[in-house]
Coordinates of C-alpha atoms in Angstrom, one line a residue:
Chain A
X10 CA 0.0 0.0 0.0
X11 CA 1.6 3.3 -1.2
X12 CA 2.1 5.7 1.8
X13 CA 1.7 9.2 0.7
X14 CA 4.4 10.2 2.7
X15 CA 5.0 13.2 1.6
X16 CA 1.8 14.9 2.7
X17 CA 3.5 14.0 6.4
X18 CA 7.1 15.0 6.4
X19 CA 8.5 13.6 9.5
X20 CA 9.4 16.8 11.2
X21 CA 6.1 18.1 11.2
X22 CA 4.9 14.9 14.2
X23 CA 6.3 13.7 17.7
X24 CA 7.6 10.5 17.0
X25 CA 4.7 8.3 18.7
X26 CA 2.4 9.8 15.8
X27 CA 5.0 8.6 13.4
X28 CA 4.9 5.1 14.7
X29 CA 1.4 5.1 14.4
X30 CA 1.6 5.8 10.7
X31 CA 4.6 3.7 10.3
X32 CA 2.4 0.6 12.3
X33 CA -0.5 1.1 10.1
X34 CA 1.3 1.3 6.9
X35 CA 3.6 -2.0 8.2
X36 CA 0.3 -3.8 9.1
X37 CA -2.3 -2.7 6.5
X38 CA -3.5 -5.8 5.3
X39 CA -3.6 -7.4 8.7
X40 CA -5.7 -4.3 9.3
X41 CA -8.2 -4.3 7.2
X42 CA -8.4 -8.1 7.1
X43 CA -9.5 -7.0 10.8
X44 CA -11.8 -4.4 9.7
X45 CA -14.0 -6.6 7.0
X46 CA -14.2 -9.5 9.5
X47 CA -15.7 -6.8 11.8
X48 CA -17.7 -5.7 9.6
X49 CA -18.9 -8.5 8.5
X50 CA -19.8 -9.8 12.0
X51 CA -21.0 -6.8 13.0
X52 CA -23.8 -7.2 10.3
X53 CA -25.0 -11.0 10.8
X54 CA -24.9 -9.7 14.9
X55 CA -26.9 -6.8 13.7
X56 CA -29.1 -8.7 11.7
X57 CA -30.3 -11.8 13.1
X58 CA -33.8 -10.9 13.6
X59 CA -34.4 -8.0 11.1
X60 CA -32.9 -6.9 8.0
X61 CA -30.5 -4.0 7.9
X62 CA -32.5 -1.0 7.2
X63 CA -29.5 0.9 5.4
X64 CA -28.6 -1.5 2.8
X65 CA -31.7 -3.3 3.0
X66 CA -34.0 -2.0 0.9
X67 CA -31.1 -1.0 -1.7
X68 CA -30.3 -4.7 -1.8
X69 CA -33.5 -6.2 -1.5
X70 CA -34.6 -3.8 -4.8
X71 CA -31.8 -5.5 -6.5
X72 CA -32.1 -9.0 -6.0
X73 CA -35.4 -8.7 -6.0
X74 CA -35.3 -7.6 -10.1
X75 CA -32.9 -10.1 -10.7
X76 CA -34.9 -12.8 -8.7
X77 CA -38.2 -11.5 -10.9
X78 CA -36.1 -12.3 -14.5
X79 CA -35.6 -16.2 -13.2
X80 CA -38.8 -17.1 -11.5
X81 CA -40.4 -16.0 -14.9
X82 CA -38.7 -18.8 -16.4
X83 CA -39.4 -21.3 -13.6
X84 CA -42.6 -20.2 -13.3
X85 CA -43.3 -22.3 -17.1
X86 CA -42.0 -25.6 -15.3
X87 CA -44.7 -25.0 -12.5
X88 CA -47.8 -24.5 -14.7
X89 CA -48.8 -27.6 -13.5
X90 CA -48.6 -27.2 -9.7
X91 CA -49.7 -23.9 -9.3
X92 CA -52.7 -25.0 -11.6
X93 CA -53.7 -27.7 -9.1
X94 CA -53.2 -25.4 -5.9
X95 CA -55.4 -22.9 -8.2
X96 CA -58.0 -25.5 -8.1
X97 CA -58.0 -26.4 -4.8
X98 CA -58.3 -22.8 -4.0
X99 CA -60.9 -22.3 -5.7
X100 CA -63.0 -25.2 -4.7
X101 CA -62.4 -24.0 -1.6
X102 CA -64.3 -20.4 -2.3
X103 CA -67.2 -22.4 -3.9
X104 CA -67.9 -24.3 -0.6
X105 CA -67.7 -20.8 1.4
X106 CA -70.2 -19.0 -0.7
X107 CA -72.9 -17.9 1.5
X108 CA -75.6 -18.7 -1.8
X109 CA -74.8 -22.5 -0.9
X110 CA -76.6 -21.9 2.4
X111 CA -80.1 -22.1 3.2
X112 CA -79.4 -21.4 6.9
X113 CA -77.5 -18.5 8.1
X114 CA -74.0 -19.1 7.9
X115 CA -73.0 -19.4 12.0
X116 CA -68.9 -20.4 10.6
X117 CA -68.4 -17.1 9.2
X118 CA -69.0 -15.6 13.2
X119 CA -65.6 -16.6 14.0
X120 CA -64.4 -13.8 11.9
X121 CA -66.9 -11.1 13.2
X122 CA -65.1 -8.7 16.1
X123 CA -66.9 -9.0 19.4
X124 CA -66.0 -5.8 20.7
X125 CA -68.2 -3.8 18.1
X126 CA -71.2 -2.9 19.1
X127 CA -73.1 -3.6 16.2
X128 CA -73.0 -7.1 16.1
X129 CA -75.8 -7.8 13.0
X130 CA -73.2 -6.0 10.5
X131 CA -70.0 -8.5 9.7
X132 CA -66.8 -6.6 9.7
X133 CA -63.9 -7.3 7.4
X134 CA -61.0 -8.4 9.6
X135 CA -58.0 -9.3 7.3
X136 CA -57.5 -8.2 3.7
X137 CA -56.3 -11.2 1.3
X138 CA -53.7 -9.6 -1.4
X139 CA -52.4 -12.0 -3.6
X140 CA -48.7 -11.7 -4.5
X141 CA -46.3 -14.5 -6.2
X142 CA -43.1 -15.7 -5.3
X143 CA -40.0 -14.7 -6.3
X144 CA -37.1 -16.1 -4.3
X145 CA -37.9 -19.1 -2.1
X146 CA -35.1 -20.9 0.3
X147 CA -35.9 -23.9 2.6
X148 CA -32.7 -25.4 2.8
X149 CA -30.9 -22.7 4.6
X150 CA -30.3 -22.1 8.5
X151 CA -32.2 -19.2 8.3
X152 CA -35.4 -19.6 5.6
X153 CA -36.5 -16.2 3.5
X154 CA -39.1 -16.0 0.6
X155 CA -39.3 -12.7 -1.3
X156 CA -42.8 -11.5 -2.6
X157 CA -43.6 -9.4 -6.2
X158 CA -45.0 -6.7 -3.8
X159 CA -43.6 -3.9 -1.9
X160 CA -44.9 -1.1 -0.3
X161 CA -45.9 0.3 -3.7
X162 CA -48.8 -2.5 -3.5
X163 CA -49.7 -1.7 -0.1
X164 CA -47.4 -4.5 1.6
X165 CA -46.1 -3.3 5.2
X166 CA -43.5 -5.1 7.4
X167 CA -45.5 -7.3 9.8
X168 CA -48.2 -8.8 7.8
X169 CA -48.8 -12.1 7.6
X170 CA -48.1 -14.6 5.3
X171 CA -50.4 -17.8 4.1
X172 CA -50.4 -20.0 1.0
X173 CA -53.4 -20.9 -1.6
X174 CA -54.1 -23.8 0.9
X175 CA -54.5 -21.1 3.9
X176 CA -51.6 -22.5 6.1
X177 CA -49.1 -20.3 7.5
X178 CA -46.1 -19.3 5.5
X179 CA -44.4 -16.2 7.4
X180 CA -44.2 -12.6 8.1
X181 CA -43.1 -9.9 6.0
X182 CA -39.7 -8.5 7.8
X183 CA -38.7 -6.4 5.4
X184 CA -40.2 -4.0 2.2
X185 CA -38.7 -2.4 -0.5
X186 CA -40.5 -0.4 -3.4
X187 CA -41.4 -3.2 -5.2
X188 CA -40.4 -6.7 -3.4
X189 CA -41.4 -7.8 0.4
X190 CA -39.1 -9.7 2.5
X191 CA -40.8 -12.6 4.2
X192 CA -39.3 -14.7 7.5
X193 CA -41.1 -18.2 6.7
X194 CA -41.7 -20.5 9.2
X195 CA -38.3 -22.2 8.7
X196 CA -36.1 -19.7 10.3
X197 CA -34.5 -19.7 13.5
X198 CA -36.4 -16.5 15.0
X199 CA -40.0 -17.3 14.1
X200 CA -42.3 -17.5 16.6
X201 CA -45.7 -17.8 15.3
X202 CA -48.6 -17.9 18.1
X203 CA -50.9 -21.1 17.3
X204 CA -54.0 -22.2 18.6
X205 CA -55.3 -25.8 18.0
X206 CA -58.8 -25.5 17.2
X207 CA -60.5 -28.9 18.3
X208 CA -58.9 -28.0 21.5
X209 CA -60.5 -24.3 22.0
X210 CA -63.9 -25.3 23.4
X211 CA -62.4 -26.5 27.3
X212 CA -58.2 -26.2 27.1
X213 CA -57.4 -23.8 24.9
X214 CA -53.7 -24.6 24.4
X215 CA -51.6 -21.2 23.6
X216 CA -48.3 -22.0 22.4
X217 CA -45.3 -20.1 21.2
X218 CA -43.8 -22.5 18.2
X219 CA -40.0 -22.1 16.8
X220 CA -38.6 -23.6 14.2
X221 CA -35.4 -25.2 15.3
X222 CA -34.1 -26.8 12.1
X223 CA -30.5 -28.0 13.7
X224 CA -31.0 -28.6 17.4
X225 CA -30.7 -32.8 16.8
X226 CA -30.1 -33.3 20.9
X227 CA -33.3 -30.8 21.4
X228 CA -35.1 -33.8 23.3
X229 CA -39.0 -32.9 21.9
X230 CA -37.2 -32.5 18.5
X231 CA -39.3 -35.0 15.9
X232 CA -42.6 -34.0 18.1
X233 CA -42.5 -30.6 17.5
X234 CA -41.5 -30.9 13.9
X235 CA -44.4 -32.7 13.5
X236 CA -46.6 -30.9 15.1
X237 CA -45.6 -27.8 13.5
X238 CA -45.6 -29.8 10.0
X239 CA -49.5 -30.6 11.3
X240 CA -50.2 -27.4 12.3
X241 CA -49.2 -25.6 9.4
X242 CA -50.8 -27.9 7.4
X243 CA -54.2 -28.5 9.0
X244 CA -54.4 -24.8 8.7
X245 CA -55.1 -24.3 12.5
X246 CA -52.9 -22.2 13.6
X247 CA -53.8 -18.5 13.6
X248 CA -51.6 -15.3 13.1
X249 CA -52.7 -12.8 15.8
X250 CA -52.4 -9.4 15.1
X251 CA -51.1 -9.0 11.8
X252 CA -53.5 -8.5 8.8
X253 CA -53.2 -11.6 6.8
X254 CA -51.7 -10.9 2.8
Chain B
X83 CA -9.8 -11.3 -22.9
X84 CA -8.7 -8.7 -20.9
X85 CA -8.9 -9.6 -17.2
X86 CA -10.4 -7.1 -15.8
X87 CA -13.6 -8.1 -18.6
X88 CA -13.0 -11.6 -17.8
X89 CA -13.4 -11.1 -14.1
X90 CA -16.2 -9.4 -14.1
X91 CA -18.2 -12.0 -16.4
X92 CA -16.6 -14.9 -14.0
X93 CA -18.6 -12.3 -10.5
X94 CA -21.9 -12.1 -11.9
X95 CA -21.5 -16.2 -13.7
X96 CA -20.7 -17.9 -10.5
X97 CA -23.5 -15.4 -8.6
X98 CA -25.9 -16.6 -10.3
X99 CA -24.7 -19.9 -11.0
X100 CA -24.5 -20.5 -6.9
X101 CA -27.7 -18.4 -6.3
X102 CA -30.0 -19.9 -9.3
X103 CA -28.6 -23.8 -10.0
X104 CA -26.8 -24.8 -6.6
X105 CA -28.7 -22.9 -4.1
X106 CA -32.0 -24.9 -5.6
X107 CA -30.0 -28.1 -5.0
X108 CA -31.2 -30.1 -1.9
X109 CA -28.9 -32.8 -1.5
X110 CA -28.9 -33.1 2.4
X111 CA -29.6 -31.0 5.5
X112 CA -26.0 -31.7 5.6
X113 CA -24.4 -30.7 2.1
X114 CA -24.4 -27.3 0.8
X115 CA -23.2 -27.0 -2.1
X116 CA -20.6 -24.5 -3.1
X117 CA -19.0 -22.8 -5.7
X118 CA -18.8 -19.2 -6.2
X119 CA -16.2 -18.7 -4.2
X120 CA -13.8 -20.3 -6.9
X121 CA -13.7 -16.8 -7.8
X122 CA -11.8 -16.4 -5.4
X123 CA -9.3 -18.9 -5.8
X124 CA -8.7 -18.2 -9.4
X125 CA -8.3 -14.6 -9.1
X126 CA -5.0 -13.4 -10.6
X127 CA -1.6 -13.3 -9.0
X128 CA -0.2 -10.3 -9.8
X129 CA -3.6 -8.5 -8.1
X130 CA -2.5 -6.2 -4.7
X131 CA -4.0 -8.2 -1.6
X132 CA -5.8 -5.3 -0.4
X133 CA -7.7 -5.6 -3.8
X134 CA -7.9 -9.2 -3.4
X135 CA -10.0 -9.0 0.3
X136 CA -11.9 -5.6 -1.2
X137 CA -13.7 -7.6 -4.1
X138 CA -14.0 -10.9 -1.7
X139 CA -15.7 -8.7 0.8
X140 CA -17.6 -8.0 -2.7
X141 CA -18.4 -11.5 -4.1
X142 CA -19.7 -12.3 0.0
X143 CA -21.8 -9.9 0.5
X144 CA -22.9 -9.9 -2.8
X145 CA -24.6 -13.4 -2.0
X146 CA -25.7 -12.7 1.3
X147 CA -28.0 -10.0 -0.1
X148 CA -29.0 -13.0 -2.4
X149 CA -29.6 -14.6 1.0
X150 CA -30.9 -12.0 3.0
X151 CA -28.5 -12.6 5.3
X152 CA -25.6 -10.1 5.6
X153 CA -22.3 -10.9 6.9
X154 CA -21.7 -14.9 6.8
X155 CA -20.1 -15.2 3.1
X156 CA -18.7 -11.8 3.3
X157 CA -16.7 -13.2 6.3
X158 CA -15.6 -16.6 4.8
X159 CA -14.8 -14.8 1.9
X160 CA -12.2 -12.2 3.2
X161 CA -10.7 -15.0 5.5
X162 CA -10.0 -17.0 2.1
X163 CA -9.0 -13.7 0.5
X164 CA -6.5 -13.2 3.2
X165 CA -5.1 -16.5 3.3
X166 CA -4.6 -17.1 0.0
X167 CA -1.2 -15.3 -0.8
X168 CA 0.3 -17.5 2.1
X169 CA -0.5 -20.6 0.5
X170 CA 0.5 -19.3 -3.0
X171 CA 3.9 -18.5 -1.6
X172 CA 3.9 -22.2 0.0
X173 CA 3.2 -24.4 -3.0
X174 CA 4.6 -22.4 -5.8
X175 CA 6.9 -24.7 -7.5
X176 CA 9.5 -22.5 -8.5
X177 CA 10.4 -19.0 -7.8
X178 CA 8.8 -16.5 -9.9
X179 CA 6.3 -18.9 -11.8
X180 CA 3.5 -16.4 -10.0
X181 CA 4.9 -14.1 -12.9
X182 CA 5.1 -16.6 -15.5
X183 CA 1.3 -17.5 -15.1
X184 CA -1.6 -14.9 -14.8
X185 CA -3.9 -17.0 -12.2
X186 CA -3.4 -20.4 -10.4
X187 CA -4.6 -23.4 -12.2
X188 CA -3.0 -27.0 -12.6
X189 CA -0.4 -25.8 -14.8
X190 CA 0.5 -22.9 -13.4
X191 CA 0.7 -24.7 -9.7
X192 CA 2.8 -27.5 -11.0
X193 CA 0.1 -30.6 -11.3
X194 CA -2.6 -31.5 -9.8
X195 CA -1.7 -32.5 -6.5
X196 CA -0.3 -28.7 -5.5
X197 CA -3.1 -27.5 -7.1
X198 CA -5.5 -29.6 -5.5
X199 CA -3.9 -29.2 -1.9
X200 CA -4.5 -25.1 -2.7
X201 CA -8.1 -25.8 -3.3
X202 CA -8.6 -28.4 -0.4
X203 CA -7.5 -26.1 2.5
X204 CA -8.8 -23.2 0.9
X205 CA -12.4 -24.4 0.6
X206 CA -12.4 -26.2 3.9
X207 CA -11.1 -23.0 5.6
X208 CA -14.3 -21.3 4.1
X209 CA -16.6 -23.9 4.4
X210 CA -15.5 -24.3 8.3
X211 CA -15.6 -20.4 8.5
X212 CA -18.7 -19.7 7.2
X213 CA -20.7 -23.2 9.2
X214 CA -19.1 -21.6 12.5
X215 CA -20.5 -18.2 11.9
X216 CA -24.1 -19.9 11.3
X217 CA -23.1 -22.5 14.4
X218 CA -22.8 -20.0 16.7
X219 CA -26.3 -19.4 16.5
X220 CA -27.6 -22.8 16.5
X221 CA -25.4 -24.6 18.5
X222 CA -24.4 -27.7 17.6
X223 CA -21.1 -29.1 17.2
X224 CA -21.0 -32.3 15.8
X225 CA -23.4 -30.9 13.7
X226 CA -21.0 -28.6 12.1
X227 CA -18.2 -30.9 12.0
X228 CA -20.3 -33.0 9.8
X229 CA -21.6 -30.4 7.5
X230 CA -18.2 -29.0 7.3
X231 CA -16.7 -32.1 5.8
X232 CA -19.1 -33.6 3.9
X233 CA -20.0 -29.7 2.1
X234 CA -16.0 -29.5 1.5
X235 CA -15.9 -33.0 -0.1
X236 CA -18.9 -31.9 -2.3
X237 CA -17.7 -28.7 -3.1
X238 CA -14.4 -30.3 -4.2
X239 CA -16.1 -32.4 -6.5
X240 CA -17.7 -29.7 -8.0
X241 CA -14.5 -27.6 -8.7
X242 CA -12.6 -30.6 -10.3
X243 CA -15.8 -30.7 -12.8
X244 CA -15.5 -27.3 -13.2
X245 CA -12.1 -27.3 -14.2
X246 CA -12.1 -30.1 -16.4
X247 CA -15.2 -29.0 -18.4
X248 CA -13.8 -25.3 -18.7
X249 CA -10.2 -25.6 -19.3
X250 CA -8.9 -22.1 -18.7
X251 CA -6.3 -21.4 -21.6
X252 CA -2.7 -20.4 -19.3
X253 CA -0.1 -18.9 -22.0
X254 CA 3.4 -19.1 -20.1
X255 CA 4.2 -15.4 -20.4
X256 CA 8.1 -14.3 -20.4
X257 CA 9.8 -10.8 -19.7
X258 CA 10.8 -11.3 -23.4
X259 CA 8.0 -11.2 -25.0

């Protein structure tokens, strides 16, 4: 590393500020070999739970057009798949429509709001936006999807997640313009609140769940992988407070 | 090609190459695997080593945005980066063949062995860098140990397909010439 040395004549410093220079000129690499570890750690430290907000929605913009260009192409191999789920979905809607029903429909009272005074009117709780899938990990230590859908398409960090089937997928962390970060299940700091429904009537069982993908000696291990596999599947499991995507 | 052009092509090539074919590859919980990072390794050896840990710094964090998770490539990267020139120095054959040949390959390293021992502790070093980062947080460490090994055996693999399906061209280059 070139040392403009003559922007510091020696006279000019005491000698201790001399060494200095003369230490980090000797040790530079060392240095900043030091410095980008540092850095580096300093980020995964800073980021374990959220995404950095400085580069993250520079980054996240990025990726997220580069992640667009390839899921178009993959998106030609899954026709078939996301045609079935499409189906499902939809047969789904037909068994919910209220002109099916000669009664009243009493299962659609779950979603009305107690608290509000008039309780004749139904009030819309959570808003369904549909958004496709960019980037999807599941593999990883730490599990992210990105969504086509950002806060220019009303997305906000804190939503909730769910898939055609209505099971659980994750929470948005993180929003740029155009793409939404989302924390699926699989990641080592999701905690989703679940509720099993059967159970609700006498012992309503409240449960924090985490994902821990790694912990093999974690005694309850295989039963709460499979109860969280159940869960999500079953679709019982609610998402409290956020407004559902 | 000049190698600044060349470079650049090989950054974005093995991006998306890890992010789009390898990253989609679920061989085990245990076996990630990995190959960007060969950017690294075949980076030239006349570049200044400050460069060298600038643009690994680069590559890393390049992926972890890919990732959404800042910091653990970036930091196996610049470890590689760094160590690197040491092992150059170490299993050069002769003096001044780093001068002779623009980046390290086979030929340039002598056979395949010295070239093979370069790439060996280089990728285990990053493998077992970047595992410990993302053990720290899990916890585990026969866990690691494993997926340390058995993603460095894989990864191998993959670079000795790599370099016998693209056979980089090495001209001997002389003061002479």
């Amino acid at each position: 590393m070139p040392f403009p040395q003559f922007l510091f004549p020696n006279s000019k410093f005491p000698s201790q500020v001399r060494n200095i220079f003369l230490f980090i000129r000797r040790y530079f690499n060392l240095l900043l070999f030091l410095f980008l570890q540092g850095f580096s750690i300093y980020l995964i430290v800073h980021n374990s739970r959220y995404h950095n907000a400085i580069f993250g929605s520079i980054t996240n913009q990025l990726t997220g057009k580069v992640n667009e260009q390839f899921s178009r192409v993959e998106y030609y191999f899954q026709l078939k798949k996301t045609n079935d789920s499409l189906v499902k979905a939809n047969a789904k809607l037909y068994n919910k429509l209220k002109a099916d029903f000669e009664l009243p429909d009493t299962t659609s009272n779950i979603f009305v709001d107690s608290l509000k005074v008039d309780s004749i009117e139904t009030y819309r709780k959570y808003n369904y936006y549909p958004a496709k899938v960019v980037y999807n990990s599941v593999a990883a230590q730490n599990n992210y999807l990105v969504l086509s859908r950002g806060t220019a398409q009303q997305v906000r960090s804190g939503m909730g997640v769910i898939d055609p089937n209505g099971s659980v997928v994750g929470v948005v962390t993180d929003v740029s313009k155009d793409f939404a970060v989302v924390m699926s299940l699989l990641h080592k700091d999701s905690h989703i609140e679940g509720m099993l429904l059967k159970a609700t009537r006498k012992q309503a069982h409240s449960a924090g769940m985490a994902w821990r993908p790694i912990s093999l000696t974690f005694p309850g291990y295989r039963k709460v992988r499979k109860w969280l596999w159940e869960t999500a599947s079953y679709q019982v499991a609610t998402v409290p407070a956020y407004q559902k995507v | 090609m000049n190698t600044l052009v060349k470079n650049i092509v090989r950054f974005a090539l093995f991006i998306l190459v890890q992010v789009y074919v390898l990253d989609k590859i679920h061989l085990h919980q245990m076996v990630t695997p990995y190959i960007y990072f060969l950017f690294i390794l075949w980076m030239p050896f006349r570049m200044k080593r400050t460069w060298q840990m600038l643009v690994a710094f680069a590559l890393g964090f390049t992926l972890d945005s890919f990732h959404h998770n800042p910091g653990f490539h970036a930091a196996a990267c610049v470890l590689i980066a760094y160590i690197r020139p040491f092992l150059v120095n170490l299993l050069i054959p002769q003096e001044g063949a780093d001068t002779n040949y623009e980046e390290p390959s086979f030929k340039s390293m002598g056979g395949f062995l010295p070239y093979f021992i370069f790439t060996g502790v280089l990728t285990l070093i990053h493998h077992g860098w970047l595992f410990l980062l993302e053990a720290w947080q899990f916890g585990n460490i026969w866990y690691f140990i494993f997926k340390t090994l058995l993603s460095t055996a894989v990864s191998l693999v993959l670079i000795v397909v790599t370099e016998l399906l693209f056979a980089r061209k090495q001209s001997f280059r002389t003061n002479t010439a």
